[in-house]
Amino acid sequence: MKKTIQKVKVCRICGSSKLYPFLSLGKMPIPNGFIQKEELNMAERYYPLAVCVCENCWLVQLTHIVSPEIMFRNYVYIPSTSVTMVDHFRSMANAIVDKYKLNGSDLVVDVGSNDGTLLSFFKGKEIKVLGVDPSENLSAISNLKGIETMNNFFGIEVAEKIRKEKGKAKVVTATNVLAHIHDLDDICKGVNILLENEGLFIVEFPYFLDLIDKNEFDSIYHEHLSYFSLKPLCYLFQKYNLHIIDIKKVPVHGGSLRIFVSNVKSRYKPSLRVKDFLERESLRKLNRRSTYNEFARRVKAIRRDLVSLLKRLKLQGKRIVGYGAAAKGNVLLNYCKLDSHTIEYIVDSIPYKQGKFTPGTHIPIYPETRLENDTPDYVLLLAWNFADEILRKQVKYRERDGEFIITIPYLRIE
Ligand code: JHZ
């Protein structure tokens, strides 16, 4: 049987063994490991959750890797359940089509295509599309929607199969997926096989600078093997004659970067924005242990302050529930050891999650409509990346004097 967890001994980008561990969130179940009622008394697998930084290329990465078969074969993250993400992918597709003048003869391949949401906007413009995703459940949904999807992990083998059957791609996209992949060399080799000479590899990921500046520690979880800044990515791409030619800052998932990567021999030359971002990273001293130790100190302070606030509210007889059964929410709950004695229940919009219980903390999950007939004193916003959308949705709850507790970027009650 394949090992379910392995310790990281060398940096996945540069191979250095100089890995400096700076924060441990303890042992906890995988963050999307929601459980059924009948499984509540069964043992759950706990895995270490901790991060280190490579002191050679400065890639921040997990200290242990859980098998992707366990995490991604049946996947519950579905971006089309959020207006914010659907709007985001629509504008992303429109921007790419306009910027690179895509037309009906061009092929766009999306790595980690999930339920086909992003590709559906390219397809709507008569552009040829193909998804690649390892999750059986999401590939089936995407194919049913008419977005042709290969149910597999992307890499050299899949790239060669696509090139043989469909030809080369003008654009390969990868949104919120590169951070989930251990073998980044296989991905880059696959991109080089699949991409046209003047093609673009467009990657979007939560930006590590936002993570530490906004204390987004709950974005650290078993699915996210890497926490990217630009310097280590430049190191990775140059190994494969690829380079970042442009960058766009986008607000999703607490602050992300959309980077545009091409072959060094293409006509594209790096824009000044690339240099600006790299300079900003060196000013932020991402190549100093002190930067990471300081972040770890802030994380421990947030846990201390949140736990004492909730304890105080419970002692006052207040009722507290959670909003958004997000993977990041499960990290926060397990790290702060918050179970149903503190958080009575969680509401969530995803049908698959409703009726289940959170991993490790066993808090019941209900549809959002529960808040129409119930007015707990406080709602702990676990899906803070959708704060605007959720606060807009819950005007009536707030009119009934309900209040939201929001932890990121700082602890506050709204
Ligand atoms: P969600 C995601 O992780 C996905 P997660 C992924 N792991 C990733 O890389 C990071 O972001 C960057 C609910 N909700 O998926 C739906 C409502 O209930 O954004 C979700 O269960 N009502 C690939 O899982 C959860 O919140 C709403 O109105 O940490 C959000 O989880 C909305 C908008 C969402 O984060």
Coordinates of C-alpha atoms and ligand atoms in Angstrom, one line a residue:
M1 CA 0.0 0.0 0.0
K2 CA 1.3 3.5 -0.9
K3 CA 2.6 5.4 2.2
T4 CA -0.2 7.7 3.4
I5 CA 2.3 10.3 4.7
Q6 CA 5.9 11.1 4.0
K7 CA 8.3 13.6 5.7
V8 CA 9.8 16.2 3.3
K9 CA 13.6 15.9 3.4
V10 CA 14.6 18.2 0.6
C11 CA 13.0 21.3 -1.0
R12 CA 10.7 20.3 -3.9
I13 CA 12.0 23.2 -6.1
C14 CA 15.8 23.3 -5.5
G15 CA 16.6 20.1 -3.7
S16 CA 18.3 21.7 -0.7
S17 CA 18.0 20.0 2.6
K18 CA 18.3 23.4 4.5
L19 CA 14.7 23.4 5.6
Y20 CA 13.9 25.7 8.6
P21 CA 10.7 24.6 10.4
F22 CA 8.9 27.7 11.8
L23 CA 5.3 26.9 12.7
S24 CA 3.4 23.8 13.7
L25 CA -0.4 23.8 13.9
G26 CA -0.4 20.4 15.5
K27 CA -1.8 17.1 14.3
M28 CA -5.2 17.1 12.7
P29 CA -7.4 15.2 10.1
I30 CA -7.3 16.3 6.5
P31 CA -9.3 19.5 6.3
N32 CA -11.9 18.3 3.7
G33 CA -12.4 15.0 5.6
F34 CA -16.0 15.6 6.5
I35 CA -17.6 12.7 8.3
Q36 CA -21.1 11.1 8.4
K37 CA -23.1 10.8 11.7
E38 CA -22.4 7.0 11.8
E39 CA -18.7 7.6 11.6
L40 CA -18.5 9.9 14.7
N41 CA -17.3 7.2 17.0
M42 CA -14.8 5.8 14.4
A43 CA -11.0 6.7 14.7
E44 CA -9.9 9.4 12.3
R45 CA -6.4 9.6 10.8
Y46 CA -4.5 12.6 12.3
Y47 CA -1.5 14.0 10.3
P48 CA 1.1 16.5 11.4
L49 CA 0.5 20.0 10.0
A50 CA 3.6 22.2 10.0
V51 CA 5.5 24.4 7.6
C52 CA 9.2 25.1 7.0
V53 CA 11.1 27.4 4.6
C54 CA 13.9 26.4 2.3
E55 CA 16.9 28.6 3.2
N56 CA 18.2 28.2 -0.4
C57 CA 15.3 29.2 -2.7
W58 CA 12.9 30.4 0.1
L59 CA 10.0 28.2 -0.9
V60 CA 7.6 27.8 2.1
Q61 CA 6.3 24.2 2.2
L62 CA 4.7 21.6 4.5
T63 CA 7.0 19.4 6.5
H64 CA 4.9 16.3 5.7
I65 CA 2.9 15.2 2.6
V66 CA -0.3 13.3 2.8
S67 CA -1.0 11.0 -0.2
P68 CA -2.9 12.9 -3.0
E69 CA -5.0 9.8 -3.5
I70 CA -6.5 10.4 -0.1
M71 CA -7.0 14.1 -0.6
F72 CA -8.1 14.5 -4.2
R73 CA -9.8 11.4 -5.6
N74 CA -13.1 12.6 -4.1
Y75 CA -13.0 16.3 -3.8
V76 CA -15.5 18.7 -2.2
Y77 CA -14.2 22.1 -3.2
I78 CA -16.6 23.4 -5.9
P79 CA -15.9 27.0 -6.9
S80 CA -19.2 27.4 -8.8
T81 CA -21.1 27.4 -5.5
S82 CA -19.8 30.9 -4.9
V83 CA -20.9 34.0 -6.9
T84 CA -17.5 35.5 -6.1
M85 CA -15.6 32.7 -7.7
V86 CA -17.9 32.4 -10.7
D87 CA -17.5 36.1 -11.4
H88 CA -13.8 35.8 -10.9
F89 CA -13.4 33.0 -13.4
R90 CA -15.6 34.8 -16.0
S91 CA -13.5 37.9 -15.8
M92 CA -10.3 35.8 -15.9
A93 CA -11.4 34.0 -19.1
N94 CA -12.5 37.3 -20.7
A95 CA -9.2 38.9 -19.9
I96 CA -7.1 36.1 -21.3
V97 CA -9.1 35.9 -24.5
D98 CA -8.8 39.7 -25.0
K99 CA -5.1 39.9 -24.1
Y100 CA -3.9 37.0 -26.2
K101 CA -6.5 37.3 -29.0
L102 CA -7.7 33.7 -28.6
N103 CA -10.0 32.2 -31.3
G104 CA -11.8 29.1 -32.3
S105 CA -8.6 27.3 -33.5
D106 CA -6.9 27.7 -30.1
L107 CA -7.0 25.0 -27.4
V108 CA -7.1 25.9 -23.7
V109 CA -6.3 23.2 -21.2
D110 CA -7.1 23.7 -17.5
V111 CA -5.0 21.7 -15.0
G112 CA -7.1 20.9 -11.9
S113 CA -10.2 21.9 -13.9
N114 CA -12.5 21.0 -11.0
D115 CA -16.2 21.3 -12.2
G116 CA -15.3 23.0 -15.4
T117 CA -16.4 26.5 -14.3
L118 CA -13.4 28.4 -15.8
L119 CA -13.4 26.4 -19.0
S120 CA -17.1 27.0 -19.5
F121 CA -16.4 30.7 -20.1
F122 CA -13.7 29.9 -22.8
K123 CA -16.1 27.4 -24.4
G124 CA -18.8 30.1 -24.4
K125 CA -16.5 32.0 -26.8
E126 CA -16.2 29.0 -29.2
I127 CA -12.6 28.2 -28.0
K128 CA -11.6 24.6 -27.8
V129 CA -11.3 23.4 -24.2
L130 CA -10.1 20.4 -22.2
G131 CA -10.1 19.8 -18.5
V132 CA -7.7 17.6 -16.5
D133 CA -8.7 16.7 -12.9
P134 CA -8.0 13.8 -10.6
S135 CA -11.3 13.8 -8.8
E136 CA -13.7 11.3 -10.1
N137 CA -16.8 13.1 -8.8
L138 CA -15.9 16.5 -10.3
S139 CA -14.7 15.1 -13.6
A140 CA -18.1 13.4 -14.0
I141 CA -19.9 16.7 -13.3
S142 CA -17.7 18.6 -15.7
N143 CA -18.2 16.0 -18.5
L144 CA -22.0 16.1 -17.9
K145 CA -21.8 19.9 -18.4
G146 CA -20.2 19.3 -21.8
I147 CA -16.7 20.3 -20.7
E148 CA -14.5 17.4 -21.9
T149 CA -12.4 16.4 -18.9
M150 CA -9.7 13.8 -18.4
N151 CA -9.9 12.2 -15.0
N152 CA -6.3 12.1 -14.1
F153 CA -3.4 13.9 -12.5
F154 CA -1.6 16.2 -15.0
G155 CA 2.0 15.5 -15.9
I156 CA 4.3 14.4 -18.7
E157 CA 2.2 11.3 -19.6
V158 CA -1.1 13.2 -19.8
A159 CA 0.5 16.1 -21.7
E160 CA 1.8 13.7 -24.3
K161 CA -1.6 12.0 -24.6
I162 CA -3.3 15.4 -25.1
R163 CA -0.7 16.6 -27.6
K164 CA -1.2 13.4 -29.6
E165 CA -5.0 13.5 -29.6
K166 CA -5.7 17.3 -29.6
G167 CA -2.5 19.0 -30.6
K168 CA -0.6 21.7 -28.7
A169 CA -2.3 24.2 -26.4
K170 CA -2.3 28.0 -26.8
V171 CA -3.0 28.4 -23.1
V172 CA -2.6 26.1 -20.1
T173 CA -4.3 27.4 -16.9
A174 CA -3.8 26.2 -13.3
T175 CA -5.8 28.0 -10.6
N176 CA -5.4 27.0 -7.0
V177 CA -3.7 23.8 -8.0
L178 CA 0.0 24.3 -8.3
A179 CA 0.3 24.6 -4.5
H180 CA -1.4 21.2 -4.2
I181 CA 1.3 19.3 -6.3
H182 CA 4.5 17.7 -5.0
D183 CA 6.2 16.9 -8.3
L184 CA 6.5 20.4 -9.8
D185 CA 9.1 19.2 -12.2
D186 CA 6.6 16.8 -13.8
I187 CA 4.2 19.7 -14.2
C188 CA 6.7 22.0 -15.9
K189 CA 7.9 19.2 -18.2
G190 CA 4.2 18.5 -19.1
V191 CA 3.6 22.1 -19.8
N192 CA 6.7 22.3 -22.1
I193 CA 5.3 19.2 -24.0
L194 CA 1.8 20.6 -24.4
L195 CA 2.3 24.4 -24.9
E196 CA 2.7 26.0 -28.3
N197 CA 6.0 28.0 -28.8
E198 CA 4.1 31.2 -28.3
G199 CA 1.8 29.7 -25.7
L200 CA 1.1 30.9 -22.1
F201 CA 1.0 29.0 -18.9
I202 CA -1.3 31.0 -16.6
V203 CA -1.1 30.1 -12.9
E204 CA -3.1 31.6 -10.1
F205 CA -2.4 30.9 -6.4
P206 CA -2.8 32.5 -3.0
Y207 CA 0.2 34.8 -2.5
F208 CA 2.5 34.0 0.4
L209 CA 3.1 37.7 1.1
D210 CA -0.7 38.1 1.7
L211 CA -0.7 35.0 3.9
I212 CA 1.9 36.4 6.3
D213 CA 0.8 40.1 6.1
K214 CA -2.8 39.2 6.8
N215 CA -2.1 36.4 9.2
E216 CA -3.9 33.9 7.0
F217 CA -2.5 30.9 8.9
D218 CA -5.6 28.8 8.4
S219 CA -4.7 28.6 4.6
I220 CA -1.9 26.3 5.8
Y221 CA -3.3 22.8 5.4
H222 CA -2.5 19.3 4.1
E223 CA -3.8 20.1 0.6
H224 CA -1.4 23.0 0.2
L225 CA 2.1 21.6 -0.1
S226 CA 3.7 24.9 -1.2
Y227 CA 3.1 28.5 -0.3
F228 CA 4.4 30.5 -3.2
S229 CA 6.3 33.7 -3.5
L230 CA 7.8 34.7 -6.8
K231 CA 11.5 34.0 -6.1
P232 CA 11.2 30.2 -5.7
L233 CA 8.8 30.1 -8.7
C234 CA 11.4 31.9 -10.9
Y235 CA 14.0 29.4 -9.7
L236 CA 11.6 26.5 -10.7
F237 CA 10.7 27.9 -14.1
Q238 CA 14.2 28.8 -15.2
K239 CA 15.1 25.1 -14.9
Y240 CA 12.7 24.5 -17.8
N241 CA 13.4 27.5 -20.0
L242 CA 10.2 29.2 -18.7
H243 CA 9.9 32.7 -17.3
I244 CA 7.3 34.9 -15.7
I245 CA 6.4 37.6 -18.2
D246 CA 3.6 39.3 -16.3
I247 CA 1.7 39.4 -13.0
K248 CA -1.7 40.5 -11.9
K249 CA -2.7 40.8 -8.2
V250 CA -6.3 39.4 -7.6
P251 CA -8.3 39.5 -4.4
V252 CA -9.6 35.9 -4.2
H253 CA -8.7 33.6 -1.4
G254 CA -7.3 36.3 0.8
G255 CA -5.0 37.8 -2.0
S256 CA -3.7 35.8 -4.9
L257 CA -1.3 36.3 -7.9
R258 CA -2.1 35.5 -11.5
I259 CA 1.2 34.9 -13.2
F260 CA 1.8 34.6 -17.0
V261 CA 4.6 32.2 -17.9
S262 CA 6.1 31.6 -21.4
N263 CA 9.0 29.9 -22.9
V264 CA 12.1 32.1 -22.8
K265 CA 12.4 31.8 -26.6
S266 CA 8.9 33.2 -27.2
R267 CA 8.3 36.8 -28.3
Y268 CA 7.1 37.7 -24.7
K269 CA 9.5 39.6 -22.5
P270 CA 9.1 40.1 -18.7
S271 CA 7.2 43.3 -17.8
L272 CA 8.5 45.7 -15.2
R273 CA 5.8 44.4 -12.8
V274 CA 7.8 41.2 -12.4
K275 CA 10.9 43.2 -11.1
D276 CA 8.6 45.3 -8.9
F277 CA 7.1 42.3 -7.2
L278 CA 10.6 40.6 -6.7
E279 CA 11.8 43.9 -5.1
R280 CA 8.8 44.0 -2.8
E281 CA 9.6 40.5 -1.7
S282 CA 13.2 41.3 -0.9
L283 CA 12.1 44.4 1.0
R284 CA 9.8 42.1 3.1
K285 CA 12.9 40.1 4.1
L286 CA 11.5 36.7 3.0
N287 CA 15.1 35.5 3.1
R288 CA 15.3 35.9 6.9
R289 CA 14.3 33.4 9.6
S290 CA 13.1 36.4 11.7
T291 CA 10.3 37.1 9.2
Y292 CA 8.9 33.6 9.7
N293 CA 9.4 33.5 13.5
E294 CA 7.5 36.8 13.8
F295 CA 4.7 35.3 11.7
A296 CA 4.5 32.3 14.0
R297 CA 4.4 34.5 17.0
R298 CA 1.4 36.4 15.5
V299 CA -0.4 33.2 14.8
K300 CA -0.1 32.0 18.4
A301 CA -1.4 35.4 19.6
I302 CA -4.5 35.1 17.3
R303 CA -5.2 31.7 18.7
R304 CA -4.8 32.9 22.3
D305 CA -7.1 36.0 21.7
L306 CA -9.8 34.0 19.8
V307 CA -10.0 31.2 22.3
S308 CA -10.2 33.7 25.2
L309 CA -12.9 35.7 23.4
L310 CA -15.0 32.7 22.7
K311 CA -14.6 31.4 26.3
R312 CA -15.7 34.7 27.7
L313 CA -18.8 34.8 25.4
K314 CA -19.7 31.3 26.4
L315 CA -19.3 32.2 30.1
Q316 CA -21.7 35.0 29.5
G317 CA -24.2 32.4 28.2
K318 CA -23.9 33.5 24.6
R319 CA -24.6 31.2 21.6
I320 CA -22.0 30.9 18.9
V321 CA -22.2 29.1 15.5
G322 CA -19.9 29.0 12.5
Y323 CA -20.3 30.0 8.9
G324 CA -18.7 28.2 6.0
A325 CA -17.4 24.6 6.4
A326 CA -14.2 25.6 4.6
A327 CA -11.0 23.6 4.7
K328 CA -9.4 26.6 6.2
G329 CA -12.2 26.7 8.8
N330 CA -11.4 23.2 9.8
V331 CA -7.8 24.1 10.3
L332 CA -8.8 27.0 12.6
L333 CA -11.2 24.8 14.6
N334 CA -8.7 22.0 15.1
Y335 CA -5.8 24.4 15.9
C336 CA -7.9 26.2 18.5
K337 CA -9.5 23.0 19.6
L338 CA -13.0 24.4 19.2
D339 CA -15.8 21.7 19.1
S340 CA -19.6 21.7 19.4
H341 CA -19.4 22.8 23.1
T342 CA -18.2 26.2 21.8
I343 CA -19.5 26.2 18.2
E344 CA -23.0 24.8 18.2
Y345 CA -23.2 24.1 14.5
I346 CA -21.9 25.4 11.2
V347 CA -24.0 26.6 8.2
D348 CA -22.8 26.0 4.6
S349 CA -24.1 26.4 1.1
I350 CA -22.6 23.1 -0.3
P351 CA -25.2 20.3 -0.3
Y352 CA -22.5 17.6 -0.1
K353 CA -21.3 19.1 3.3
Q354 CA -24.7 19.5 4.8
G355 CA -25.7 16.8 7.3
K356 CA -22.1 15.9 7.8
F357 CA -19.7 16.8 10.7
T358 CA -16.4 18.6 10.7
P359 CA -13.2 16.5 10.8
G360 CA -11.7 16.2 14.2
T361 CA -14.1 18.7 15.9
H362 CA -17.4 16.9 15.0
I363 CA -19.5 20.0 14.6
P364 CA -22.7 19.4 12.7
I365 CA -23.2 21.2 9.4
Y366 CA -26.6 22.6 8.3
P367 CA -27.9 24.6 5.2
E368 CA -27.6 28.4 5.5
T369 CA -31.4 28.6 5.8
R370 CA -31.0 27.5 9.4
L371 CA -30.1 31.2 10.2
E372 CA -33.5 32.3 8.9
N373 CA -35.2 30.7 11.9
D374 CA -32.4 30.8 14.5
T375 CA -30.6 33.8 15.9
P376 CA -27.5 32.8 17.7
D377 CA -25.7 35.8 19.3
Y378 CA -22.5 35.3 17.3
V379 CA -21.4 33.7 14.0
L380 CA -17.7 32.9 13.6
L381 CA -16.9 33.5 10.0
L382 CA -14.8 30.5 9.0
A383 CA -15.0 31.3 5.2
W384 CA -13.5 34.8 5.6
N385 CA -12.4 34.8 2.0
F386 CA -16.1 35.3 1.2
A387 CA -16.9 37.9 3.9
D388 CA -18.5 40.5 1.6
E389 CA -20.7 37.9 -0.2
I390 CA -21.8 36.3 3.1
L391 CA -22.4 39.5 5.1
R392 CA -24.6 40.7 2.1
K393 CA -26.5 37.4 2.3
Q394 CA -27.0 37.7 6.0
V395 CA -28.4 41.2 6.4
K396 CA -31.6 39.9 8.1
Y397 CA -29.5 38.0 10.7
R398 CA -27.6 41.1 11.5
E399 CA -30.8 43.2 11.6
R400 CA -31.9 40.8 14.4
D401 CA -28.7 42.0 16.3
G402 CA -26.7 39.0 15.3
E403 CA -22.9 39.7 15.0
F404 CA -20.1 38.2 13.0
I405 CA -16.7 37.3 14.6
I406 CA -14.0 37.7 11.9
T407 CA -10.4 36.5 12.6
I408 CA -8.6 37.6 9.4
P409 CA -6.7 39.9 9.0
Y410 CA -7.3 40.7 12.7
L411 CA -9.8 39.6 15.3
R412 CA -12.9 41.8 15.2
I413 CA -16.7 41.7 15.8
E414 CA -18.9 43.3 13.0
Ligands
JHZ1 P1 -13.6 27.6 0.2 C1 -10.4 26.8 -1.2 O1 -10.3 26.3 0.1 C2 -10.2 25.7 -2.2 P2 -11.4 26.4 1.3 C3 -8.8 25.3 -2.4 N1 -8.4 24.3 -1.3 C4 -7.8 26.3 -2.3 O2 -6.7 26.2 -2.8 C5 -8.1 27.5 -1.4 O3 -9.5 27.9 -1.3 C6 -7.3 28.7 -1.9 C7 -19.2 28.0 1.9 N2 -19.9 29.2 1.5 O4 -13.9 26.6 -0.7 C8 -18.8 27.1 0.8 C9 -21.2 29.4 2.1 O5 -21.6 28.6 3.0 O6 -13.6 29.0 -0.3 C10 -17.6 26.4 1.2 O7 -17.8 25.2 1.9 N3 -21.9 30.5 1.7 C11 -8.7 24.6 -3.7 O8 -12.3 25.2 1.4 C12 -16.9 27.5 2.1 O9 -17.9 28.4 2.5 C13 -21.5 31.4 0.8 O10 -22.2 32.3 0.5 O11 -10.7 26.8 2.5 C14 -15.8 28.2 1.4 O12 -14.8 27.4 1.4 C15 -20.2 31.1 0.2 C16 -19.6 32.1 -0.8 C17 -19.4 30.0 0.6 O13 -12.3 27.6 1.0

